[in-house]
CSV table of C-alpha atoms in Angstrom, one decimal:
chain,number,residue,atom,x,y,z
E,1,MET,CA,112.4,100.6,130.4
E,2,LYS,CA,114.4,97.4,130.9
E,3,PRO,CA,116.7,96.1,128.2
E,4,PHE,CA,114.9,93.6,126.0
E,5,ASP,CA,117.5,90.9,127.0
E,6,ASP,CA,116.3,91.2,130.6
E,7,VAL,CA,112.6,90.8,129.4
E,8,VAL,CA,113.5,87.6,127.6
E,9,ALA,CA,115.4,86.3,130.6
E,10,GLU,CA,112.5,87.1,132.9
E,11,HIS,CA,109.5,86.0,130.9
E,12,GLY,CA,111.0,83.5,128.4
E,13,GLY,CA,110.2,80.5,130.5
E,14,THR,CA,106.6,81.5,130.9
E,15,VAL,CA,106.1,82.0,127.2
E,16,LEU,CA,107.8,78.7,126.4
E,17,ARG,CA,105.5,76.9,128.7
E,18,VAL,CA,102.5,78.5,127.0
E,19,CYS,CA,103.8,77.5,123.6
E,20,ARG,CA,104.6,73.9,124.7
E,21,ALA,CA,101.2,73.5,126.3
E,22,ALA,CA,99.4,74.7,123.1
E,23,LEU,CA,101.7,73.1,120.5
E,24,GLY,CA,103.7,70.4,122.0
E,25,GLN,CA,107.5,70.1,122.4
E,26,SER,CA,108.5,70.0,118.8
E,27,ASP,CA,106.8,73.1,117.5
E,28,ALA,CA,107.0,75.3,120.6
E,29,ASP,CA,110.6,76.5,120.1
E,30,ASP,CA,109.8,78.0,116.6
E,31,VAL,CA,106.7,79.8,117.9
E,32,TRP,CA,108.6,81.0,121.0
E,33,THR,CA,111.2,82.5,118.7
E,34,GLU,CA,108.6,84.2,116.5
E,35,THR,CA,106.9,85.6,119.6
E,36,PHE,CA,110.1,87.3,120.8
E,37,VAL,CA,111.1,88.5,117.4
E,38,SER,CA,107.7,90.3,117.1
E,39,ALA,CA,107.9,91.5,120.7
E,40,MET,CA,111.4,92.9,120.1
E,41,ARG,CA,110.0,95.0,117.2
E,42,ALA,CA,107.1,96.3,119.3
E,43,TYR,CA,108.9,96.7,122.6
E,44,PRO,CA,110.1,100.3,122.2
E,45,GLY,CA,106.5,101.4,121.9
E,46,LEU,CA,105.2,99.5,124.9
E,47,PRO,CA,104.0,101.8,127.7
E,48,ASP,CA,106.1,101.8,130.8
E,49,ASP,CA,103.2,100.6,133.0
E,50,ALA,CA,102.3,97.7,130.7
E,51,ASN,CA,102.0,94.1,132.1
E,52,VAL,CA,104.9,92.7,130.0
E,53,GLU,CA,104.2,89.1,130.8
E,54,ALA,CA,100.5,89.4,129.7
E,55,TRP,CA,101.6,91.3,126.6
E,56,LEU,CA,104.1,88.5,125.7
E,57,VAL,CA,101.6,85.8,126.3
E,58,THR,CA,99.1,87.6,124.0
E,59,ILE,CA,101.7,87.8,121.3
E,60,ALA,CA,102.4,84.1,121.8
E,61,HIS,CA,98.7,83.4,121.6
E,62,HIS,CA,98.5,85.1,118.2
E,63,LYS,CA,101.6,83.2,117.0
E,64,ILE,CA,100.0,79.9,118.0
E,65,ILE,CA,96.9,80.8,116.1
E,66,ASP,CA,99.0,81.6,113.1
E,67,PHE,CA,100.8,78.3,113.4
E,68,HIS,CA,97.6,76.4,113.5
E,69,ARG,CA,96.2,78.2,110.4
E,70,ALA,CA,99.5,77.6,108.5
E,71,ALA,CA,99.4,73.9,109.5
E,72,ARG,CA,95.9,73.6,108.0
E,73,ARG,CA,97.3,74.8,104.7
E,74,ARG,CA,100.3,72.5,104.6
E,75,PRO,CA,100.0,69.4,102.4
E,76,VAL,CA,99.9,66.2,104.3
E,77,PRO,CA,102.0,63.3,102.9
E,78,VAL,CA,100.1,60.1,102.3
E,79,ASP,CA,101.2,56.6,101.4
E,80,VAL,CA,98.7,56.2,98.6
E,81,LEU,CA,97.4,58.9,96.3
E,82,PRO,CA,93.6,59.2,96.2
E,83,GLU,CA,91.7,58.5,93.0
E,84,PRO,CA,91.2,61.5,90.8
E,85,ALA,CA,88.0,63.4,91.3
E,86,ALA,CA,85.0,62.0,89.5
E,87,GLU,CA,84.1,65.4,88.0
E,88,PRO,CA,86.7,67.2,85.9
E,89,ALA,CA,87.7,70.7,86.8
E,90,PRO,CA,85.4,73.3,85.3
E,91,GLU,CA,86.3,74.5,81.9
E,92,PRO,CA,87.5,78.1,81.7
E,93,GLY,CA,84.5,80.3,81.4
E,94,GLU,CA,82.1,77.8,82.9
E,95,HIS,CA,81.4,80.0,85.9
E,96,ASP,CA,81.8,83.4,84.3
E,97,ALA,CA,78.2,84.3,85.0
E,98,LEU,CA,78.7,83.5,88.7
E,99,TYR,CA,81.9,85.6,88.9
E,100,GLU,CA,80.2,88.4,87.1
E,101,ALA,CA,77.3,88.3,89.7
E,102,LEU,CA,79.9,88.3,92.5
E,103,ARG,CA,81.5,91.4,91.0
E,104,GLN,CA,78.2,93.2,91.1
E,105,LEU,CA,77.9,92.8,94.9
E,106,PRO,CA,79.0,95.7,97.1
E,107,ASP,CA,82.6,95.3,98.2
E,108,LYS,CA,81.9,94.3,101.8
E,109,GLN,CA,79.4,91.6,100.7
E,110,ARG,CA,81.6,90.4,97.9
E,111,HIS,CA,84.6,90.0,100.2
E,112,ALA,CA,82.5,88.4,103.0
E,113,VAL,CA,81.1,85.8,100.6
E,114,ALA,CA,84.5,85.1,99.1
E,115,TYR,CA,86.4,84.9,102.4
E,116,HIS,CA,83.7,82.8,104.1
E,117,HIS,CA,82.2,80.6,101.4
E,118,LEU,CA,85.1,80.3,99.1
E,119,GLY,CA,88.1,80.8,101.4
E,120,GLY,CA,86.7,78.8,104.4
E,121,LEU,CA,87.3,81.5,107.0
E,122,SER,CA,84.9,81.7,110.0
E,123,HIS,CA,82.8,84.8,110.3
E,124,ARG,CA,85.0,85.9,113.2
E,125,GLU,CA,88.1,85.7,110.9
E,126,VAL,CA,86.2,87.5,108.2
E,127,ALA,CA,85.4,90.3,110.6
E,128,HIS,CA,89.0,90.5,111.6
E,129,VAL,CA,90.1,90.8,108.0
E,130,LEU,CA,87.4,93.3,106.9
E,131,GLY,CA,87.2,95.2,110.2
E,132,GLY,CA,84.0,95.2,112.1
E,133,THR,CA,82.1,92.7,114.2
E,134,GLU,CA,81.4,89.0,113.7
E,135,ALA,CA,77.7,89.8,113.4
E,136,ALA,CA,78.4,92.4,110.7
E,137,ALA,CA,80.5,89.9,108.7
E,138,ARG,CA,77.7,87.2,109.1
E,139,ARG,CA,75.1,89.8,107.9
E,140,ALA,CA,77.3,90.9,104.9
E,141,SER,CA,77.8,87.3,103.9
E,142,ALA,CA,74.1,86.4,104.2
E,143,ASP,CA,73.1,89.5,102.3
E,144,GLY,CA,75.6,88.7,99.6
E,145,ILE,CA,74.4,85.2,99.2
E,146,LYS,CA,70.8,86.4,99.1
E,147,ALA,CA,71.7,88.9,96.3
E,148,LEU,CA,73.6,86.2,94.4
E,149,ARG,CA,70.7,83.8,94.5
E,150,ARG,CA,68.5,86.5,93.1
E,151,THR,CA,70.8,87.9,90.4
E,152,TYR,CA,72.5,84.7,89.4
E,153,GLN,CA,69.3,82.7,89.2
E,154,GLN,CA,67.7,85.5,87.1
E,155,GLU,CA,70.8,85.5,84.8
E,156,ARG,CA,70.6,81.7,84.4
E,157,ALA,CA,66.8,81.9,83.7
E,158,HIS,CA,67.4,84.3,80.8
E,159,ARG,CA,69.8,81.9,79.0
C-alpha cells in the first residue's frame, strides 16, 4: 500500500476539482481537507485492490452533502428583522396529549414521524438514520401518522 502522502499527491487535484465544481471556490478547500482527514483515518483498512480515486471522490461526495446540510442549519444574516410571529409560542403543556400519543407509537414509527414531519428530513434521509429502505421509512411514517390521527383525535374527543 502506498504512503498516504503519495495518495494525496496523486488524487488531491481530482478531489479538489470535484469539491470546487459542487461548492464553488470559497468552500471547496475546507471540504477537501475534511475529505482527506476522513480518508486518512480509513486508509489503513482499504483493500489493496480498491479504486482509490473513486473511494476518495465518494468520501468527498459525502462531505459535500454534509456541507449542504450544515449550511441549511446556519442562520442567515438579514438587514431587517422580521416581525414577530402572529401566534405566540405554545404554552408549556399545550401539546402534552400529542406528545403522549407520539410516545405510544412503536419506536420505528415514532422516529420516522419525528425525523420526517418534525425534523424535516426526507424519507431517504430517515431511512439512512434508521437503517432500512426509503420505502420502509415512508411506510413507517405513514403508519405512524395514521395511528396518531386515530389515537390523538380520540383523546381530544374525550376531553
